[in-house]
């Protein structure tokens, strides 16, 4: 017969407080941890193995959660850590300059031209896909290059055509 260590932990929060927190919790992981504390506080569970079985978690996970609660309290147990993510490839000064350049109106002929501009003006060698994603999705900008027009075109006739032409819509 295996001999189990005594399961002793003091839960500082009241049953009611844990129940309220459980109702407002919106993340599954937090709910599991709050349920665990509520079961312990209300005396529904007496052993760590029972908590593990009820939550379908390994006892080492339950032990880790309880240790975190002992050292950092409820806020430490429910804390969600976020990975820092990748380092930004284009610095903020270059992004600001690019945004100004895009707003000026003359624009760029292609995303490849932006890659070259970043290399020459800011000394940053950035991949095409990164530049495309930045300009198109993050900055929400489009390359502004007007369509070529004939220098022989009469402006008066063009505006007259636009005014008098009928536009059809397909319903």
JSON list of C-alpha atoms in Angstrom, two decimals:
[
{"chain": "A", "resi": 1, "resn": "UNK", "atom": "CA", "xyz": [0.00, 0.00, 0.00]},
{"chain": "A", "resi": 2, "resn": "UNK", "atom": "CA", "xyz": [1.44, 3.37, -1.02]},
{"chain": "A", "resi": 3, "resn": "UNK", "atom": "CA", "xyz": [1.76, 6.04, 1.59]},
{"chain": "A", "resi": 4, "resn": "UNK", "atom": "CA", "xyz": [0.45, 9.46, 0.55]},
{"chain": "A", "resi": 5, "resn": "UNK", "atom": "CA", "xyz": [1.66, 12.80, 1.80]},
{"chain": "A", "resi": 6, "resn": "UNK", "atom": "CA", "xyz": [-0.88, 14.78, 3.80]},
{"chain": "A", "resi": 7, "resn": "UNK", "atom": "CA", "xyz": [-2.72, 17.32, 1.70]},
{"chain": "A", "resi": 8, "resn": "UNK", "atom": "CA", "xyz": [-2.78, 20.64, 3.54]},
{"chain": "A", "resi": 9, "resn": "UNK", "atom": "CA", "xyz": [-3.33, 24.07, 2.04]},
{"chain": "A", "resi": 10, "resn": "UNK", "atom": "CA", "xyz": [-4.99, 27.16, 3.44]},
{"chain": "A", "resi": 11, "resn": "UNK", "atom": "CA", "xyz": [-7.28, 28.96, 0.97]},
{"chain": "A", "resi": 12, "resn": "UNK", "atom": "CA", "xyz": [-7.50, 32.64, 1.97]},
{"chain": "A", "resi": 13, "resn": "UNK", "atom": "CA", "xyz": [-10.56, 33.49, -0.16]},
{"chain": "A", "resi": 14, "resn": "UNK", "atom": "CA", "xyz": [-14.10, 32.60, 0.94]},
{"chain": "A", "resi": 15, "resn": "UNK", "atom": "CA", "xyz": [-16.28, 30.06, -0.90]},
{"chain": "A", "resi": 16, "resn": "UNK", "atom": "CA", "xyz": [-18.57, 32.86, -2.06]},
{"chain": "A", "resi": 17, "resn": "UNK", "atom": "CA", "xyz": [-15.69, 34.93, -3.43]},
{"chain": "A", "resi": 18, "resn": "UNK", "atom": "CA", "xyz": [-14.31, 31.92, -5.31]},
{"chain": "A", "resi": 19, "resn": "UNK", "atom": "CA", "xyz": [-17.78, 31.17, -6.70]},
{"chain": "A", "resi": 20, "resn": "UNK", "atom": "CA", "xyz": [-18.19, 34.77, -7.93]},
{"chain": "A", "resi": 21, "resn": "UNK", "atom": "CA", "xyz": [-14.74, 34.76, -9.53]},
{"chain": "A", "resi": 22, "resn": "UNK", "atom": "CA", "xyz": [-15.60, 31.43, -11.17]},
{"chain": "A", "resi": 23, "resn": "UNK", "atom": "CA", "xyz": [-18.76, 32.90, -12.72]},
{"chain": "A", "resi": 24, "resn": "UNK", "atom": "CA", "xyz": [-16.89, 35.88, -14.17]},
{"chain": "A", "resi": 25, "resn": "UNK", "atom": "CA", "xyz": [-13.82, 33.94, -15.36]},
{"chain": "A", "resi": 26, "resn": "UNK", "atom": "CA", "xyz": [-13.79, 33.61, -19.15]},
{"chain": "A", "resi": 27, "resn": "UNK", "atom": "CA", "xyz": [-10.70, 31.49, -19.73]},
{"chain": "A", "resi": 28, "resn": "UNK", "atom": "CA", "xyz": [-10.86, 27.72, -19.30]},
{"chain": "A", "resi": 29, "resn": "UNK", "atom": "CA", "xyz": [-7.49, 27.47, -17.58]},
{"chain": "A", "resi": 30, "resn": "UNK", "atom": "CA", "xyz": [-8.51, 30.08, -14.99]},
{"chain": "A", "resi": 31, "resn": "UNK", "atom": "CA", "xyz": [-11.83, 28.30, -14.42]},
{"chain": "A", "resi": 32, "resn": "UNK", "atom": "CA", "xyz": [-10.04, 25.02, -13.72]},
{"chain": "A", "resi": 33, "resn": "UNK", "atom": "CA", "xyz": [-7.81, 26.68, -11.14]},
{"chain": "A", "resi": 34, "resn": "UNK", "atom": "CA", "xyz": [-10.73, 28.44, -9.45]},
{"chain": "A", "resi": 35, "resn": "UNK", "atom": "CA", "xyz": [-12.77, 25.21, -9.37]},
{"chain": "A", "resi": 36, "resn": "UNK", "atom": "CA", "xyz": [-9.81, 23.46, -7.76]},
{"chain": "A", "resi": 37, "resn": "UNK", "atom": "CA", "xyz": [-9.60, 26.12, -5.03]},
{"chain": "A", "resi": 38, "resn": "UNK", "atom": "CA", "xyz": [-13.37, 26.06, -4.52]},
{"chain": "A", "resi": 39, "resn": "UNK", "atom": "CA", "xyz": [-13.38, 22.26, -4.15]},
{"chain": "A", "resi": 40, "resn": "UNK", "atom": "CA", "xyz": [-10.60, 22.49, -1.56]},
{"chain": "A", "resi": 41, "resn": "UNK", "atom": "CA", "xyz": [-12.27, 25.37, 0.35]},
{"chain": "A", "resi": 42, "resn": "UNK", "atom": "CA", "xyz": [-15.68, 23.64, 0.39]},
{"chain": "A", "resi": 43, "resn": "UNK", "atom": "CA", "xyz": [-14.12, 20.34, 1.51]},
{"chain": "A", "resi": 44, "resn": "UNK", "atom": "CA", "xyz": [-15.24, 18.41, -1.56]},
{"chain": "A", "resi": 45, "resn": "UNK", "atom": "CA", "xyz": [-11.75, 17.02, -2.17]},
{"chain": "A", "resi": 46, "resn": "UNK", "atom": "CA", "xyz": [-9.24, 15.70, 0.32]},
{"chain": "A", "resi": 47, "resn": "UNK", "atom": "CA", "xyz": [-6.36, 14.58, -1.96]},
{"chain": "A", "resi": 48, "resn": "UNK", "atom": "CA", "xyz": [-4.41, 16.04, -4.87]},
{"chain": "A", "resi": 49, "resn": "UNK", "atom": "CA", "xyz": [-4.93, 12.85, -6.86]},
{"chain": "A", "resi": 50, "resn": "UNK", "atom": "CA", "xyz": [-8.69, 13.38, -6.65]},
{"chain": "A", "resi": 51, "resn": "UNK", "atom": "CA", "xyz": [-8.35, 16.92, -8.04]},
{"chain": "A", "resi": 52, "resn": "UNK", "atom": "CA", "xyz": [-6.21, 15.57, -10.87]},
{"chain": "A", "resi": 53, "resn": "UNK", "atom": "CA", "xyz": [-8.82, 12.90, -11.70]},
{"chain": "A", "resi": 54, "resn": "UNK", "atom": "CA", "xyz": [-11.73, 15.36, -11.60]},
{"chain": "A", "resi": 55, "resn": "UNK", "atom": "CA", "xyz": [-9.95, 17.89, -13.82]},
{"chain": "A", "resi": 56, "resn": "UNK", "atom": "CA", "xyz": [-8.34, 15.23, -16.03]},
{"chain": "A", "resi": 57, "resn": "UNK", "atom": "CA", "xyz": [-4.94, 16.75, -15.21]},
{"chain": "A", "resi": 58, "resn": "UNK", "atom": "CA", "xyz": [-1.73, 15.12, -14.09]},
{"chain": "A", "resi": 59, "resn": "UNK", "atom": "CA", "xyz": [-1.03, 15.42, -10.36]},
{"chain": "A", "resi": 60, "resn": "UNK", "atom": "CA", "xyz": [2.22, 17.25, -11.15]},
{"chain": "A", "resi": 61, "resn": "UNK", "atom": "CA", "xyz": [0.12, 20.02, -12.79]},
{"chain": "A", "resi": 62, "resn": "UNK", "atom": "CA", "xyz": [-2.11, 20.24, -9.71]},
{"chain": "A", "resi": 63, "resn": "UNK", "atom": "CA", "xyz": [1.01, 20.36, -7.48]},
{"chain": "A", "resi": 64, "resn": "UNK", "atom": "CA", "xyz": [2.49, 23.18, -9.60]},
{"chain": "A", "resi": 65, "resn": "UNK", "atom": "CA", "xyz": [-0.79, 25.17, -9.41]},
{"chain": "A", "resi": 66, "resn": "UNK", "atom": "CA", "xyz": [-1.01, 24.75, -5.64]},
{"chain": "A", "resi": 67, "resn": "UNK", "atom": "CA", "xyz": [2.64, 25.78, -5.22]},
{"chain": "A", "resi": 68, "resn": "UNK", "atom": "CA", "xyz": [2.01, 28.88, -7.29]},
{"chain": "A", "resi": 69, "resn": "UNK", "atom": "CA", "xyz": [-1.03, 29.68, -5.10]},
{"chain": "A", "resi": 70, "resn": "UNK", "atom": "CA", "xyz": [1.01, 29.20, -1.92]},
{"chain": "A", "resi": 71, "resn": "UNK", "atom": "CA", "xyz": [3.77, 31.56, -3.06]},
{"chain": "A", "resi": 72, "resn": "UNK", "atom": "CA", "xyz": [1.87, 34.19, -5.09]},
{"chain": "A", "resi": 73, "resn": "UNK", "atom": "CA", "xyz": [-1.75, 33.94, -3.96]},
{"chain": "A", "resi": 74, "resn": "UNK", "atom": "CA", "xyz": [-4.80, 33.98, -6.20]},
{"chain": "A", "resi": 75, "resn": "UNK", "atom": "CA", "xyz": [-3.51, 36.72, -8.51]},
{"chain": "A", "resi": 76, "resn": "UNK", "atom": "CA", "xyz": [-0.28, 34.79, -9.10]},
{"chain": "A", "resi": 77, "resn": "UNK", "atom": "CA", "xyz": [-2.19, 31.59, -9.81]},
{"chain": "A", "resi": 78, "resn": "UNK", "atom": "CA", "xyz": [-4.51, 33.26, -12.34]},
{"chain": "A", "resi": 79, "resn": "UNK", "atom": "CA", "xyz": [-1.80, 35.38, -14.00]},
{"chain": "A", "resi": 80, "resn": "UNK", "atom": "CA", "xyz": [-1.58, 34.89, -17.76]},
{"chain": "A", "resi": 81, "resn": "UNK", "atom": "CA", "xyz": [1.91, 35.22, -19.15]},
{"chain": "A", "resi": 82, "resn": "UNK", "atom": "CA", "xyz": [2.26, 36.41, -22.73]},
{"chain": "A", "resi": 83, "resn": "UNK", "atom": "CA", "xyz": [5.24, 35.65, -24.92]},
{"chain": "A", "resi": 84, "resn": "UNK", "atom": "CA", "xyz": [7.13, 38.79, -25.95]},
{"chain": "A", "resi": 85, "resn": "UNK", "atom": "CA", "xyz": [6.99, 37.95, -29.66]},
{"chain": "A", "resi": 86, "resn": "UNK", "atom": "CA", "xyz": [9.54, 38.60, -32.36]},
{"chain": "A", "resi": 87, "resn": "UNK", "atom": "CA", "xyz": [11.65, 41.75, -32.48]},
{"chain": "A", "resi": 88, "resn": "UNK", "atom": "CA", "xyz": [10.36, 44.35, -34.92]},
{"chain": "A", "resi": 89, "resn": "UNK", "atom": "CA", "xyz": [12.28, 44.20, -38.20]},
{"chain": "A", "resi": 90, "resn": "UNK", "atom": "CA", "xyz": [11.73, 47.82, -39.27]},
{"chain": "A", "resi": 91, "resn": "UNK", "atom": "CA", "xyz": [12.48, 50.55, -36.72]},
{"chain": "A", "resi": 92, "resn": "UNK", "atom": "CA", "xyz": [9.86, 53.19, -35.84]},
{"chain": "A", "resi": 93, "resn": "UNK", "atom": "CA", "xyz": [11.76, 56.04, -37.52]},
{"chain": "A", "resi": 94, "resn": "UNK", "atom": "CA", "xyz": [11.79, 54.16, -40.85]},
{"chain": "A", "resi": 95, "resn": "UNK", "atom": "CA", "xyz": [8.06, 53.35, -40.51]},
{"chain": "A", "resi": 96, "resn": "UNK", "atom": "CA", "xyz": [7.24, 57.02, -39.83]},
{"chain": "A", "resi": 97, "resn": "UNK", "atom": "CA", "xyz": [9.32, 58.13, -42.84]},
{"chain": "A", "resi": 98, "resn": "UNK", "atom": "CA", "xyz": [7.67, 55.48, -45.03]},
{"chain": "A", "resi": 99, "resn": "UNK", "atom": "CA", "xyz": [4.22, 56.62, -43.95]},
{"chain": "A", "resi": 100, "resn": "UNK", "atom": "CA", "xyz": [5.10, 60.23, -44.84]},
{"chain": "A", "resi": 101, "resn": "UNK", "atom": "CA", "xyz": [6.46, 59.11, -48.19]},
{"chain": "A", "resi": 102, "resn": "UNK", "atom": "CA", "xyz": [3.24, 57.20, -48.93]},
{"chain": "A", "resi": 103, "resn": "UNK", "atom": "CA", "xyz": [1.07, 60.19, -47.95]},
{"chain": "A", "resi": 104, "resn": "UNK", "atom": "CA", "xyz": [2.96, 62.61, -50.21]},
{"chain": "A", "resi": 105, "resn": "UNK", "atom": "CA", "xyz": [1.08, 61.44, -53.28]},
{"chain": "A", "resi": 106, "resn": "UNK", "atom": "CA", "xyz": [3.85, 60.49, -55.69]},
{"chain": "A", "resi": 107, "resn": "UNK", "atom": "CA", "xyz": [4.04, 57.10, -53.97]},
{"chain": "A", "resi": 108, "resn": "UNK", "atom": "CA", "xyz": [6.06, 54.09, -55.07]},
{"chain": "A", "resi": 109, "resn": "UNK", "atom": "CA", "xyz": [5.79, 52.11, -58.29]},
{"chain": "A", "resi": 110, "resn": "UNK", "atom": "CA", "xyz": [5.99, 48.76, -56.47]},
{"chain": "A", "resi": 111, "resn": "UNK", "atom": "CA", "xyz": [6.63, 47.11, -53.13]},
{"chain": "A", "resi": 112, "resn": "UNK", "atom": "CA", "xyz": [10.07, 46.23, -54.49]},
{"chain": "A", "resi": 113, "resn": "UNK", "atom": "CA", "xyz": [10.69, 49.98, -54.84]},
{"chain": "A", "resi": 114, "resn": "UNK", "atom": "CA", "xyz": [9.86, 50.38, -51.14]},
{"chain": "A", "resi": 115, "resn": "UNK", "atom": "CA", "xyz": [12.35, 47.62, -50.29]},
{"chain": "A", "resi": 116, "resn": "UNK", "atom": "CA", "xyz": [15.03, 49.49, -52.26]},
{"chain": "A", "resi": 117, "resn": "UNK", "atom": "CA", "xyz": [14.04, 52.83, -50.70]},
{"chain": "A", "resi": 118, "resn": "UNK", "atom": "CA", "xyz": [14.34, 51.37, -47.17]},
{"chain": "A", "resi": 119, "resn": "UNK", "atom": "CA", "xyz": [17.77, 49.97, -48.06]},
{"chain": "A", "resi": 120, "resn": "UNK", "atom": "CA", "xyz": [19.06, 53.26, -49.50]},
{"chain": "A", "resi": 121, "resn": "UNK", "atom": "CA", "xyz": [17.43, 55.78, -47.17]},
{"chain": "A", "resi": 122, "resn": "UNK", "atom": "CA", "xyz": [17.48, 53.89, -43.85]},
{"chain": "A", "resi": 123, "resn": "UNK", "atom": "CA", "xyz": [20.07, 51.17, -44.38]},
{"chain": "A", "resi": 124, "resn": "UNK", "atom": "CA", "xyz": [17.57, 48.43, -43.60]},
{"chain": "A", "resi": 125, "resn": "UNK", "atom": "CA", "xyz": [17.57, 45.25, -45.67]},
{"chain": "A", "resi": 126, "resn": "UNK", "atom": "CA", "xyz": [13.98, 44.04, -45.30]},
{"chain": "A", "resi": 127, "resn": "UNK", "atom": "CA", "xyz": [12.34, 41.17, -47.18]},
{"chain": "A", "resi": 128, "resn": "UNK", "atom": "CA", "xyz": [9.65, 41.90, -49.76]},
{"chain": "A", "resi": 129, "resn": "UNK", "atom": "CA", "xyz": [6.95, 39.94, -47.86]},
{"chain": "A", "resi": 130, "resn": "UNK", "atom": "CA", "xyz": [7.65, 41.89, -44.66]},
{"chain": "A", "resi": 131, "resn": "UNK", "atom": "CA", "xyz": [7.39, 45.22, -46.48]},
{"chain": "A", "resi": 132, "resn": "UNK", "atom": "CA", "xyz": [4.19, 44.12, -48.23]},
{"chain": "A", "resi": 133, "resn": "UNK", "atom": "CA", "xyz": [2.56, 43.02, -44.95]},
{"chain": "A", "resi": 134, "resn": "UNK", "atom": "CA", "xyz": [3.61, 46.25, -43.20]},
{"chain": "A", "resi": 135, "resn": "UNK", "atom": "CA", "xyz": [2.39, 48.60, -45.92]},
{"chain": "A", "resi": 136, "resn": "UNK", "atom": "CA", "xyz": [-0.75, 46.75, -46.94]},
{"chain": "A", "resi": 137, "resn": "UNK", "atom": "CA", "xyz": [-2.09, 45.46, -43.62]},
{"chain": "A", "resi": 138, "resn": "UNK", "atom": "CA", "xyz": [-0.47, 47.34, -40.72]},
{"chain": "A", "resi": 139, "resn": "UNK", "atom": "CA", "xyz": [-0.32, 50.79, -42.31]},
{"chain": "A", "resi": 140, "resn": "UNK", "atom": "CA", "xyz": [-3.41, 50.14, -44.43]},
{"chain": "A", "resi": 141, "resn": "UNK", "atom": "CA", "xyz": [-1.82, 51.97, -47.36]},
{"chain": "A", "resi": 142, "resn": "UNK", "atom": "CA", "xyz": [-1.92, 51.26, -51.06]},
{"chain": "A", "resi": 143, "resn": "UNK", "atom": "CA", "xyz": [0.69, 52.19, -53.61]},
{"chain": "A", "resi": 144, "resn": "UNK", "atom": "CA", "xyz": [-0.46, 55.44, -55.15]},
{"chain": "A", "resi": 145, "resn": "UNK", "atom": "CA", "xyz": [0.69, 55.72, -58.71]},
{"chain": "A", "resi": 146, "resn": "UNK", "atom": "CA", "xyz": [-1.76, 57.29, -61.16]},
{"chain": "A", "resi": 147, "resn": "UNK", "atom": "CA", "xyz": [-2.58, 55.50, -64.35]},
{"chain": "A", "resi": 148, "resn": "UNK", "atom": "CA", "xyz": [-0.71, 56.80, -67.36]},
{"chain": "A", "resi": 149, "resn": "UNK", "atom": "CA", "xyz": [-2.67, 59.30, -69.47]},
{"chain": "A", "resi": 150, "resn": "UNK", "atom": "CA", "xyz": [-2.01, 60.64, -72.89]},
{"chain": "A", "resi": 151, "resn": "UNK", "atom": "CA", "xyz": [-0.69, 64.17, -72.99]},
{"chain": "A", "resi": 152, "resn": "UNK", "atom": "CA", "xyz": [-2.85, 64.67, -76.10]},
{"chain": "A", "resi": 153, "resn": "UNK", "atom": "CA", "xyz": [-6.05, 64.20, -74.11]},
{"chain": "A", "resi": 154, "resn": "UNK", "atom": "CA", "xyz": [-8.39, 67.18, -73.95]},
{"chain": "A", "resi": 155, "resn": "UNK", "atom": "CA", "xyz": [-9.40, 67.80, -70.30]},
{"chain": "A", "resi": 156, "resn": "UNK", "atom": "CA", "xyz": [-12.67, 69.48, -71.35]},
{"chain": "A", "resi": 157, "resn": "UNK", "atom": "CA", "xyz": [-13.76, 66.50, -73.42]},
{"chain": "A", "resi": 158, "resn": "UNK", "atom": "CA", "xyz": [-12.87, 64.04, -70.62]},
{"chain": "A", "resi": 159, "resn": "UNK", "atom": "CA", "xyz": [-14.95, 65.91, -68.01]},
{"chain": "A", "resi": 160, "resn": "UNK", "atom": "CA", "xyz": [-17.83, 66.25, -70.52]},
{"chain": "A", "resi": 161, "resn": "UNK", "atom": "CA", "xyz": [-17.71, 62.51, -71.17]},
{"chain": "A", "resi": 162, "resn": "UNK", "atom": "CA", "xyz": [-17.78, 61.70, -67.44]},
{"chain": "A", "resi": 163, "resn": "UNK", "atom": "CA", "xyz": [-20.73, 64.06, -66.93]},
{"chain": "A", "resi": 164, "resn": "UNK", "atom": "CA", "xyz": [-22.83, 62.72, -69.80]},
{"chain": "A", "resi": 165, "resn": "UNK", "atom": "CA", "xyz": [-21.98, 59.00, -69.67]},
{"chain": "A", "resi": 166, "resn": "UNK", "atom": "CA", "xyz": [-24.61, 56.68, -68.25]},
{"chain": "A", "resi": 167, "resn": "UNK", "atom": "CA", "xyz": [-23.49, 54.18, -65.68]},
{"chain": "A", "resi": 168, "resn": "UNK", "atom": "CA", "xyz": [-25.32, 50.88, -65.62]},
{"chain": "A", "resi": 169, "resn": "UNK", "atom": "CA", "xyz": [-25.64, 48.75, -62.55]},
{"chain": "A", "resi": 170, "resn": "UNK", "atom": "CA", "xyz": [-26.39, 45.06, -62.72]},
{"chain": "A", "resi": 171, "resn": "UNK", "atom": "CA", "xyz": [-29.15, 44.08, -60.34]}
]
